[in-house]
PDB file of C-alpha atoms and ligand atoms in Angstrom:
ATOM      1  CA  MET A   1     -24.405  29.694  18.539  1.00 52.00           C
ATOM      2  CA  ALA A   2     -26.980  27.402  19.449  1.00 67.00           C
ATOM      3  CA  ASN A   3     -30.783  27.669  18.074  1.00 83.00           C
ATOM      4  CA  SER A   4     -29.801  30.246  15.783  1.00 92.00           C
ATOM      5  CA  LYS A   5     -32.668  30.457  12.521  1.00 95.00           C
ATOM      6  CA  PHE A   6     -29.244  29.688  10.198  1.00 94.00           C
ATOM      7  CA  GLU A   7     -28.824  25.940  13.116  1.00 94.00           C
ATOM      8  CA  TYR A   8     -31.506  23.833   9.977  1.00 93.00           C
ATOM      9  CA  VAL A   9     -28.332  24.612   7.622  1.00 94.00           C
ATOM     10  CA  ARG A  10     -27.102  21.060   9.550  1.00 91.00           C
ATOM     11  CA  ASN A  11     -30.262  18.367   8.796  1.00 93.00           C
ATOM     12  CA  PHE A  12     -28.845  19.119   4.416  1.00 94.00           C
ATOM     13  CA  GLU A  13     -25.699  16.968   6.413  1.00 91.00           C
ATOM     14  CA  SER A  14     -25.780  13.406   5.918  1.00 90.00           C
ATOM     15  CA  GLU A  15     -25.083  10.455   7.552  1.00 87.00           C
ATOM     16  CA  ASP A  16     -21.938   7.974   6.807  1.00 93.00           C
ATOM     17  CA  ARG A  17     -21.524   5.549   9.186  1.00 96.00           C
ATOM     18  CA  LEU A  18     -20.187   2.735   7.397  1.00 97.00           C
ATOM     19  CA  LEU A  19     -22.172  -0.934   8.199  1.00 97.00           C
ATOM     20  CA  PRO A  20     -21.436  -3.046  11.281  1.00 97.00           C
ATOM     21  CA  ASN A  21     -20.338  -6.197  10.960  1.00 95.00           C
ATOM     22  CA  CYS A  22     -18.044  -5.691   7.752  1.00 97.00           C
ATOM     23  CA  TRP A  23     -14.125  -5.657   7.363  1.00 98.00           C
ATOM     24  CA  ILE A  24     -13.015  -1.373   6.518  1.00 98.00           C
ATOM     25  CA  ILE A  25     -11.064  -0.788   3.255  1.00 98.00           C
ATOM     26  CA  VAL A  26      -8.992   2.324   2.849  1.00 98.00           C
ATOM     27  CA  ARG A  27      -7.327   2.530   0.173  1.00 98.00           C
ATOM     28  CA  ILE A  28      -5.044   5.185  -0.714  1.00 98.00           C
ATOM     29  CA  ASP A  29      -3.018   5.817  -4.389  1.00 98.00           C
ATOM     30  CA  GLY A  30      -1.299   8.926  -5.379  1.00 98.00           C
ATOM     31  CA  LYS A  31      -2.685  10.897  -8.304  1.00 98.00           C
ATOM     32  CA  ASN A  32      -0.882  10.735 -11.376  1.00 98.00           C
ATOM     33  CA  PHE A  33       2.707   9.038  -9.992  1.00 98.00           C
ATOM     34  CA  HIS A  34       3.413   8.497 -13.397  1.00 98.00           C
ATOM     35  CA  LYS A  35       4.326  11.560 -14.210  1.00 98.00           C
ATOM     36  CA  TYR A  36       5.384  12.499  -9.679  1.00 98.00           C
ATOM     37  CA  SER A  37       7.956   9.717 -10.276  1.00 98.00           C
ATOM     38  CA  SER A  38       9.285  10.769 -14.043  1.00 98.00           C
ATOM     39  CA  LYS A  39       9.774  14.658 -12.817  1.00 98.00           C
ATOM     40  CA  HIS A  40      11.182  13.651  -9.327  1.00 98.00           C
ATOM     41  CA  ASN A  41      13.762  11.122 -10.998  1.00 98.00           C
ATOM     42  CA  PHE A  42      12.452   7.551  -9.040  1.00 98.00           C
ATOM     43  CA  THR A  43      14.779   4.360 -10.775  1.00 97.00           C
ATOM     44  CA  LYS A  44      12.701   2.126 -12.964  1.00 96.00           C
ATOM     45  CA  PRO A  45      10.314   0.412 -11.927  1.00 96.00           C
ATOM     46  CA  ASN A  46      10.941   0.359  -8.589  1.00 98.00           C
ATOM     47  CA  ASP A  47      12.746   3.170  -6.762  1.00 98.00           C
ATOM     48  CA  ALA A  48      13.274   1.413  -3.396  1.00 98.00           C
ATOM     49  CA  ARG A  49      13.139   5.845  -1.529  1.00 98.00           C
ATOM     50  CA  ALA A  50       9.843   5.434  -2.756  1.00 98.00           C
ATOM     51  CA  LEU A  51       8.774   2.639  -1.818  1.00 98.00           C
ATOM     52  CA  ASN A  52      10.495   3.207   1.612  1.00 98.00           C
ATOM     53  CA  LEU A  53       8.753   6.470   1.804  1.00 98.00           C
ATOM     54  CA  MET A  54       5.455   5.248   1.039  1.00 98.00           C
ATOM     55  CA  ASN A  55       6.305   2.566   3.476  1.00 98.00           C
ATOM     56  CA  ARG A  56       7.299   4.969   5.987  1.00 98.00           C
ATOM     57  CA  SER A  57       3.944   6.843   5.409  1.00 98.00           C
ATOM     58  CA  ALA A  58       2.060   3.936   6.748  1.00 98.00           C
ATOM     59  CA  PHE A  59       3.664   3.373   9.126  1.00 98.00           C
ATOM     60  CA  CYS A  60       2.846   6.558  10.903  1.00 98.00           C
ATOM     61  CA  VAL A  61      -1.008   5.986   9.817  1.00 98.00           C
ATOM     62  CA  MET A  62      -0.786   3.254  12.007  1.00 98.00           C
ATOM     63  CA  LYS A  63       0.651   4.604  15.186  1.00 97.00           C
ATOM     64  CA  GLU A  64      -2.338   6.389  15.123  1.00 97.00           C
ATOM     65  CA  TYR A  65      -4.855   4.421  13.966  1.00 97.00           C
ATOM     66  CA  LYS A  66      -4.580   1.699  16.327  1.00 95.00           C
ATOM     67  CA  ASP A  67      -7.075  -0.089  15.305  1.00 97.00           C
ATOM     68  CA  ILE A  68      -5.734  -0.617  11.294  1.00 98.00           C
ATOM     69  CA  VAL A  69      -4.299  -4.372  12.150  1.00 97.00           C
ATOM     70  CA  LEU A  70      -2.788  -4.993   8.465  1.00 98.00           C
ATOM     71  CA  SER A  71      -1.345  -3.176   6.096  1.00 98.00           C
ATOM     72  CA  TYR A  72      -0.657  -3.588   2.232  1.00 98.00           C
ATOM     73  CA  GLY A  73       1.301  -1.474  -0.122  1.00 98.00           C
ATOM     74  CA  GLU A  74       3.229  -1.236  -3.046  1.00 98.00           C
ATOM     75  CA  SER A  75       3.675   1.029  -6.061  1.00 98.00           C
ATOM     76  CA  ASP A  76       1.799   4.035  -5.175  1.00 98.00           C
ATOM     77  CA  GLU A  77      -0.487   2.758  -2.927  1.00 98.00           C
ATOM     78  CA  TYR A  78      -1.692   0.906   0.321  1.00 98.00           C
ATOM     79  CA  SER A  79      -4.657  -0.539   1.578  1.00 98.00           C
ATOM     80  CA  PHE A  80      -5.372  -0.238   5.420  1.00 98.00           C
ATOM     81  CA  VAL A  81      -7.417  -2.848   7.168  1.00 98.00           C
ATOM     82  CA  LEU A  82      -9.592  -1.638   9.741  1.00 98.00           C
ATOM     83  CA  ARG A  83     -11.144  -4.150  12.408  1.00 96.00           C
ATOM     84  CA  LYS A  84     -14.428  -5.765  11.868  1.00 96.00           C
ATOM     85  CA  GLU A  85     -15.442  -4.212  15.436  1.00 96.00           C
ATOM     86  CA  THR A  86     -14.043  -0.955  15.635  1.00 97.00           C
ATOM     87  CA  GLU A  87     -16.233   2.187  16.581  1.00 96.00           C
ATOM     88  CA  LEU A  88     -13.208   5.148  15.416  1.00 96.00           C
ATOM     89  CA  HIS A  89     -15.370   7.980  14.700  1.00 96.00           C
ATOM     90  CA  ASN A  90     -18.337   6.064  15.214  1.00 96.00           C
ATOM     91  CA  ARG A  91     -17.766   4.481  11.823  1.00 97.00           C
ATOM     92  CA  ARG A  92     -18.080   7.548   9.742  1.00 97.00           C
ATOM     93  CA  GLY A  93     -16.688   7.601   6.937  1.00 97.00           C
ATOM     94  CA  THR A  94     -15.918  10.642   5.780  1.00 97.00           C
ATOM     95  CA  LYS A  95     -13.678  10.884   8.950  1.00 97.00           C
ATOM     96  CA  LEU A  96     -11.615   7.949   8.212  1.00 98.00           C
ATOM     97  CA  LEU A  97     -11.307   8.080   4.915  1.00 98.00           C
ATOM     98  CA  THR A  98     -10.692  11.858   4.884  1.00 98.00           C
ATOM     99  CA  HIS A  99      -8.501  11.383   8.010  1.00 98.00           C
ATOM    100  CA  ILE A 100      -5.904   8.822   6.944  1.00 98.00           C
ATOM    101  CA  THR A 101      -5.751   9.728   3.303  1.00 98.00           C
ATOM    102  CA  SER A 102      -4.962  13.527   4.800  1.00 98.00           C
ATOM    103  CA  LEU A 103      -2.148  11.966   7.451  1.00 98.00           C
ATOM    104  CA  PHE A 104      -0.172   9.213   4.456  1.00 98.00           C
ATOM    105  CA  SER A 105       0.164  12.861   2.248  1.00 98.00           C
ATOM    106  CA  SER A 106       1.749  15.101   5.403  1.00 98.00           C
ATOM    107  CA  SER A 107       3.951  12.268   5.749  1.00 98.00           C
ATOM    108  CA  TYR A 108       4.750  11.777   2.586  1.00 98.00           C
ATOM    109  CA  VAL A 109       6.037  14.727   2.441  1.00 98.00           C
ATOM    110  CA  PHE A 110       7.027  15.294   6.033  1.00 98.00           C
ATOM    111  CA  HIS A 111       9.579  12.005   6.052  1.00 98.00           C
ATOM    112  CA  TRP A 112      11.026  12.400   2.059  1.00 98.00           C
ATOM    113  CA  ARG A 113      13.663  14.067   3.463  1.00 98.00           C
ATOM    114  CA  ASP A 114      15.069  10.914   5.097  1.00 98.00           C
ATOM    115  CA  TYR A 115      14.436   8.634   1.379  1.00 98.00           C
ATOM    116  CA  PHE A 116      15.781  11.044  -0.832  1.00 98.00           C
ATOM    117  CA  HIS A 117      18.394  12.706   0.214  1.00 97.00           C
ATOM    118  CA  ASP A 118      19.775  14.304  -2.729  1.00 95.00           C
ATOM    119  CA  GLN A 119      16.572  14.864  -4.986  1.00 98.00           C
ATOM    120  CA  SER A 120      14.397  17.912  -3.366  1.00 98.00           C
ATOM    121  CA  MET A 121       9.963  17.619  -3.786  1.00 98.00           C
ATOM    122  CA  LEU A 122       9.468  19.540  -6.774  1.00 98.00           C
ATOM    123  CA  TYR A 123       5.550  20.186  -6.299  1.00 98.00           C
ATOM    124  CA  PRO A 124       2.813  18.824  -3.733  1.00 98.00           C
ATOM    125  CA  PRO A 125       2.086  14.391  -4.395  1.00 98.00           C
ATOM    126  CA  TYR A 126      -1.571  13.758  -2.906  1.00 98.00           C
ATOM    127  CA  PHE A 127      -3.603  11.099  -2.360  1.00 98.00           C
ATOM    128  CA  ASP A 128      -6.747   9.815  -4.056  1.00 98.00           C
ATOM    129  CA  GLY A 129      -9.184   7.630  -1.423  1.00 98.00           C
ATOM    130  CA  ARG A 130     -11.620   4.470  -1.227  1.00 98.00           C
ATOM    131  CA  ILE A 131     -13.077   2.795   1.331  1.00 98.00           C
ATOM    132  CA  VAL A 132     -14.561  -0.811   0.614  1.00 98.00           C
ATOM    133  CA  LEU A 133     -16.296  -2.778   2.804  1.00 98.00           C
ATOM    134  CA  TYR A 134     -16.137  -6.521   3.057  1.00 98.00           C
ATOM    135  CA  PRO A 135     -18.296  -8.523   5.245  1.00 97.00           C
ATOM    136  CA  SER A 136     -16.509 -12.058   5.257  1.00 97.00           C
ATOM    137  CA  ASP A 137     -13.254 -13.312   6.353  1.00 97.00           C
ATOM    138  CA  ASN A 138     -12.661 -14.424   2.641  1.00 97.00           C
ATOM    139  CA  ASN A 139     -13.597 -11.208   1.295  1.00 98.00           C
ATOM    140  CA  LEU A 140     -10.889  -9.761   3.009  1.00 98.00           C
ATOM    141  CA  ARG A 141      -8.774 -12.632   1.628  1.00 98.00           C
ATOM    142  CA  ASP A 142      -9.133 -12.165  -1.511  1.00 98.00           C
ATOM    143  CA  TYR A 143      -9.215  -8.527  -1.878  1.00 98.00           C
ATOM    144  CA  LEU A 144      -5.458  -8.602  -0.414  1.00 98.00           C
ATOM    145  CA  SER A 145      -4.899 -11.805  -2.609  1.00 98.00           C
ATOM    146  CA  TRP A 146      -5.766  -9.694  -5.059  1.00 98.00           C
ATOM    147  CA  ARG A 147      -3.876  -6.606  -4.780  1.00 98.00           C
ATOM    148  CA  GLN A 148      -0.838  -9.020  -4.502  1.00 98.00           C
ATOM    149  CA  VAL A 149      -1.175 -10.648  -7.721  1.00 98.00           C
ATOM    150  CA  ASP A 150      -1.380  -7.686  -8.807  1.00 97.00           C
ATOM    151  CA  THR A 151       2.306  -6.171  -7.761  1.00 98.00           C
ATOM    152  CA  HIS A 152       3.678  -9.821  -8.854  1.00 98.00           C
ATOM    153  CA  ILE A 153       2.125  -9.149 -12.340  1.00 97.00           C
ATOM    154  CA  ASN A 154       2.788  -5.882 -12.547  1.00 98.00           C
ATOM    155  CA  ASN A 155       6.376  -5.487 -11.138  1.00 98.00           C
ATOM    156  CA  LEU A 156       7.154  -8.778 -13.911  1.00 98.00           C
ATOM    157  CA  TYR A 157       6.173  -7.148 -16.162  1.00 98.00           C
ATOM    158  CA  ASN A 158       7.975  -3.736 -15.911  1.00 98.00           C
ATOM    159  CA  THR A 159      11.591  -5.858 -14.818  1.00 98.00           C
ATOM    160  CA  THR A 160      10.976  -7.695 -18.703  1.00 98.00           C
ATOM    161  CA  PHE A 161       9.889  -4.496 -19.867  1.00 98.00           C
ATOM    162  CA  TRP A 162      12.854  -2.300 -18.723  1.00 98.00           C
ATOM    163  CA  ASN A 163      15.325  -4.701 -18.929  1.00 98.00           C
ATOM    164  CA  LEU A 164      14.638  -5.032 -23.034  1.00 98.00           C
ATOM    165  CA  VAL A 165      14.643  -1.065 -22.490  1.00 97.00           C
ATOM    166  CA  GLN A 166      18.062  -0.526 -21.427  1.00 96.00           C
ATOM    167  CA  LYS A 167      19.812  -3.435 -21.737  1.00 96.00           C
ATOM    168  CA  GLY A 168      18.581  -4.644 -24.106  1.00 97.00           C
ATOM    169  CA  ASN A 169      18.586  -1.299 -25.806  1.00 96.00           C
ATOM    170  CA  LEU A 170      14.557  -2.391 -27.723  1.00 98.00           C
ATOM    171  CA  THR A 171      13.028   0.998 -28.006  1.00 98.00           C
ATOM    172  CA  ASN A 172       9.488   0.926 -25.120  1.00 97.00           C
ATOM    173  CA  ARG A 173       7.171   0.428 -28.199  1.00 98.00           C
ATOM    174  CA  GLU A 174       9.220  -2.492 -29.316  1.00 98.00           C
ATOM    175  CA  ALA A 175       9.840  -4.046 -25.340  1.00 98.00           C
ATOM    176  CA  GLN A 176       5.187  -3.684 -25.595  1.00 98.00           C
ATOM    177  CA  GLU A 177       5.011  -5.253 -28.606  1.00 98.00           C
ATOM    178  CA  ARG A 178       7.812  -8.515 -27.655  1.00 98.00           C
ATOM    179  CA  LEU A 179       5.948  -8.756 -24.109  1.00 98.00           C
ATOM    180  CA  SER A 180       2.650  -8.515 -25.881  1.00 98.00           C
ATOM    181  CA  GLY A 181       0.945 -12.044 -24.852  1.00 97.00           C
ATOM    182  CA  THR A 182       3.124 -13.271 -23.150  1.00 98.00           C
ATOM    183  CA  PHE A 183       2.628 -15.358 -20.396  1.00 97.00           C
ATOM    184  CA  SER A 184       4.212 -15.445 -16.558  1.00 97.00           C
ATOM    185  CA  SER A 185       7.037 -18.271 -17.796  1.00 97.00           C
ATOM    186  CA  ASP A 186       8.389 -16.347 -21.761  1.00 98.00           C
ATOM    187  CA  LYS A 187       8.907 -13.416 -19.371  1.00 98.00           C
ATOM    188  CA  ASN A 188      11.151 -15.438 -16.989  1.00 98.00           C
ATOM    189  CA  GLU A 189      13.032 -17.259 -19.421  1.00 98.00           C
ATOM    190  CA  ILE A 190      13.417 -13.876 -21.383  1.00 98.00           C
ATOM    191  CA  LEU A 191      14.928 -12.375 -18.421  1.00 98.00           C
ATOM    192  CA  PHE A 192      16.768 -15.337 -17.483  1.00 98.00           C
ATOM    193  CA  SER A 193      18.055 -16.202 -20.869  1.00 97.00           C
ATOM    194  CA  GLU A 194      18.739 -12.844 -22.132  1.00 97.00           C
ATOM    195  CA  PHE A 195      19.472 -11.314 -19.060  1.00 97.00           C
ATOM    196  CA  GLY A 196      20.448 -13.647 -16.061  1.00 97.00           C
ATOM    197  CA  ILE A 197      18.193 -12.892 -13.697  1.00 98.00           C
ATOM    198  CA  ASN A 198      16.046 -15.408 -12.157  1.00 98.00           C
ATOM    199  CA  TYR A 199      13.159 -13.316 -10.768  1.00 98.00           C
ATOM    200  CA  ASN A 200      13.141 -15.234  -7.548  1.00 97.00           C
ATOM    201  CA  ASN A 201      15.951 -13.502  -6.591  1.00 98.00           C
ATOM    202  CA  GLU A 202      14.660  -9.506  -7.186  1.00 98.00           C
ATOM    203  CA  PRO A 203      14.376  -8.171  -3.893  1.00 98.00           C
ATOM    204  CA  ILE A 204      11.767  -9.391  -2.178  1.00 98.00           C
ATOM    205  CA  MET A 205       9.760  -5.520  -1.460  1.00 98.00           C
ATOM    206  CA  PHE A 206       9.457  -5.649  -5.618  1.00 98.00           C
ATOM    207  CA  ARG A 207       7.971  -8.886  -6.060  1.00 98.00           C
ATOM    208  CA  LYS A 208       5.464  -9.104  -3.331  1.00 98.00           C
ATOM    209  CA  GLY A 209       4.860  -5.348  -1.842  1.00 98.00           C
ATOM    210  CA  THR A 210       5.260  -4.633   1.799  1.00 98.00           C
ATOM    211  CA  ILE A 211       2.637  -6.532   4.386  1.00 98.00           C
ATOM    212  CA  LEU A 212       2.662  -3.510   7.319  1.00 98.00           C
ATOM    213  CA  LEU A 213       1.519  -6.313  11.045  1.00 97.00           C
ATOM    214  CA  ARG A 214       1.432  -5.595  14.271  1.00 95.00           C
ATOM    215  CA  LYS A 215       3.270  -7.887  16.187  1.00 93.00           C
ATOM    216  CA  LYS A 216       3.587  -8.644  19.987  1.00 89.00           C
ATOM    217  CA  ILE A 217       7.622  -8.892  20.995  1.00 88.00           C
ATOM    218  CA  LYS A 218       9.667  -9.523  23.615  1.00 85.00           C
ATOM    219  CA  ASN A 219      11.876  -5.898  24.626  1.00 79.00           C
ATOM    220  CA  PRO A 220      15.269  -7.023  26.021  1.00 77.00           C
ATOM    221  CA  HIS A 221      15.265  -4.625  29.080  1.00 80.00           C
ATOM    222  CA  ARG A 222      12.415  -5.739  30.158  1.00 77.00           C
ATOM    223  CA  ASP A 223       9.608  -9.037  31.191  1.00 78.00           C
ATOM    224  CA  LYS A 224       6.929  -7.145  29.300  1.00 83.00           C
ATOM    225  CA  LEU A 225       6.265  -8.314  25.476  1.00 87.00           C
ATOM    226  CA  HIS A 226       5.803  -4.468  23.413  1.00 88.00           C
ATOM    227  CA  GLN A 227       4.031  -4.296  20.496  1.00 89.00           C
ATOM    228  CA  VAL A 228       5.809  -2.955  17.078  1.00 94.00           C
ATOM    229  CA  VAL A 229       4.733  -2.467  13.483  1.00 97.00           C
ATOM    230  CA  LEU A 230       7.044  -4.321  11.641  1.00 97.00           C
ATOM    231  CA  PRO A 231       7.209  -4.993   7.802  1.00 98.00           C
ATOM    232  CA  ILE A 232       6.700  -8.469   6.299  1.00 97.00           C
ATOM    233  CA  PHE A 233       7.464 -10.520   2.735  1.00 98.00           C
ATOM    234  CA  GLU A 234       4.785 -12.986   2.638  1.00 98.00           C
ATOM    235  CA  ASP A 235       2.357 -14.745   0.475  1.00 98.00           C
ATOM    236  CA  MET A 236      -1.050 -13.641   1.317  1.00 98.00           C
ATOM    237  CA  MET A 237      -2.931 -16.057  -1.833  1.00 97.00           C
ATOM    238  CA  HIS A 238      -1.626 -19.151   0.705  1.00 96.00           C
ATOM    239  CA  ASP A 239      -3.501 -20.834   4.576  1.00 97.00           C
ATOM    240  CA  GLU A 240       0.224 -20.472   6.204  1.00 97.00           C
ATOM    241  CA  PHE A 241       0.313 -16.861   6.089  1.00 98.00           C
ATOM    242  CA  TRP A 242      -3.116 -16.752   8.106  1.00 97.00           C
ATOM    243  CA  ILE A 243      -2.175 -19.724  10.213  1.00 96.00           C
ATOM    244  CA  GLN A 244       0.813 -17.966  10.577  1.00 96.00           C
ATOM    245  CA  HIS A 245      -0.703 -14.453  12.041  1.00 96.00           C
ATOM    246  CA  PRO A 246      -3.683 -15.798  13.654  1.00 94.00           C
ATOM    247  CA  GLU A 247      -4.567 -12.554  15.098  1.00 93.00           C
ATOM    248  CA  ILE A 248      -5.359 -10.822  12.170  1.00 95.00           C
ATOM    249  CA  LEU A 249      -8.375 -12.471  11.638  1.00 95.00           C
ATOM    250  CA  SER A 250      -9.453 -13.609  14.916  1.00 88.00           C
ATOM    251  CA  ASN A 251      -9.065  -9.820  16.476  1.00 69.00           C
ATOM    252  CA  ILE A 252      -7.083 -10.233  19.605  1.00 62.00           C
ATOM    253  CA  PRO A 253      -5.381  -7.553  20.368  1.00 57.00           C
TER     254      PRO A 253
HETATM  255  P1  LIG B   1      -4.226   8.110 -11.235  1.00 66.70           P
HETATM  256  O1  LIG B   1      -3.545   6.925 -10.068  1.00 66.70           O
HETATM  257  O2  LIG B   1      -5.047   8.088 -11.814  1.00 66.70           O
HETATM  258  O3  LIG B   1      -4.015   9.653 -10.975  1.00 66.70           O
HETATM  259  O4  LIG B   1      -2.086   8.324 -12.238  1.00 66.70           O
HETATM  260  P2  LIG B   1      -0.759   7.212 -11.961  1.00 66.70           P
HETATM  261  O5  LIG B   1       0.349   7.550 -13.266  1.00 66.70           O
HETATM  262  O6  LIG B   1      -0.391   6.871  -9.980  1.00 66.70           O
HETATM  263  O7  LIG B   1      -1.206   5.613 -11.866  1.00 66.70           O
HETATM  264  P3  LIG B   1      -1.532   4.316 -11.348  1.00 66.70           P
HETATM  265  O8  LIG B   1      -1.368   4.591  -9.383  1.00 66.70           O
HETATM  266  O9  LIG B   1      -2.256   3.493 -11.534  1.00 66.70           O
HETATM  267  O10 LIG B   1       0.254   3.944 -11.180  1.00 66.70           O
HETATM  268  C1  LIG B   1       1.434   4.332 -10.705  1.00 66.70           C
HETATM  269  C2  LIG B   1       1.905   5.031 -11.156  1.00 66.70           C
HETATM  270  O11 LIG B   1       3.518   5.384 -10.599  1.00 66.70           O
HETATM  271  C3  LIG B   1       3.166   4.552 -12.455  1.00 66.70           C
HETATM  272  O12 LIG B   1       3.339   4.905 -13.260  1.00 66.70           O
HETATM  273  C4  LIG B   1       4.541   4.338 -12.733  1.00 66.70           C
HETATM  274  C5  LIG B   1       4.803   5.415 -10.877  1.00 66.70           C
HETATM  275  N1  LIG B   1       5.705   4.370  -9.604  1.00 66.70           N
HETATM  276  C6  LIG B   1       4.985   4.392  -8.741  1.00 66.70           C
HETATM  277  N2  LIG B   1       6.659   3.762  -7.977  1.00 66.70           N
HETATM  278  C7  LIG B   1       6.892   3.523  -8.492  1.00 66.70           C
HETATM  279  C8  LIG B   1       8.613   3.057  -8.472  1.00 66.70           C
HETATM  280  O13 LIG B   1       9.067   2.623  -7.923  1.00 66.70           O
HETATM  281  N3  LIG B   1       9.515   4.073  -9.410  1.00 66.70           N
HETATM  282  C9  LIG B   1       8.713   4.364 -10.623  1.00 66.70           C
HETATM  283  N4  LIG B   1       9.880   4.817 -11.584  1.00 66.70           N
HETATM  284  N5  LIG B   1       8.114   4.721 -11.113  1.00 66.70           N
HETATM  285  C10 LIG B   1       6.751   3.889  -9.991  1.00 66.70           C
HETATM  286 MG1  LIG B   2      -4.997   4.744 -10.596  1.00 66.70          MG
HETATM  287 MG1  LIG B   3      -1.773   6.464  -9.121  1.00 66.70          MG
HETATM  288 MG1  LIG B   4      -1.024   2.765  -8.416  1.00 66.70          MG
HETATM  289 MG1  LIG B   5     -13.653  19.596  14.148  1.00 66.70          MG
END
């Protein structure tokens, strides 16, 4: 088909090479998961099956894309951080975004049964995706802190809200009014004094979201180190995290 008279149509395609030397974030988010979670009877506010399925799908993406140095997931979203120097797909944005989004979606469907034993999938889920570029390491750290603070704020709110509704017998509206204008300390106090819950003892995956990192571990049968993707639950807003995991920023393979 070379040089047919139709070839010119290719000139309409636009270049989408992403800026060099920038961290590439691909963030995917479930489409209308408000409804999806409700139709599939996700437990409120957190369903460990659903979160573990998200983690599993992100794991599949990281297995395929070795240039993802870190992923962070909460609720129905996942952020994938590709190393600054990646030349994957020639840094073509549409390739990276569509591959990651579609691989994530198909993995979510593929592994559903492993997590939702008694709940069949009623209709296909899908995810939106976007790319954000960050030129500095600090921008990247602030991005991840932003997502993780979001997890904390939402989870504290949702945990308090659903306790007020499910155990405190308030209506949704009453619970919302009760929480309007409250600070974190107020919500911690409501949880503790009314429901005997110490928020800090809530499952760490719910409070902090899930970070997937590549780590080298020793294989007990052989001498060689081998790389695995591990879920960890730490605070990315603190310097300690970045000191503990220097390979993320320093581009150590
Ligand atoms: P979107 O993203 O604009 O298409 O709309 P949504 O509905 O996906 O909104 P979003 O992404 O801001 O919020 C995530 C929704 O997913 C939210 O309504 C709560 C629900 N969701 C996520 N994880 C869980 C879970 O573990 N349990 C329950 N019950 N709901 C969850
Ligand atoms: Mg949204
Ligand atoms: Mg969503
Ligand atoms: Mg979301
Ligand atoms: Mg092709």
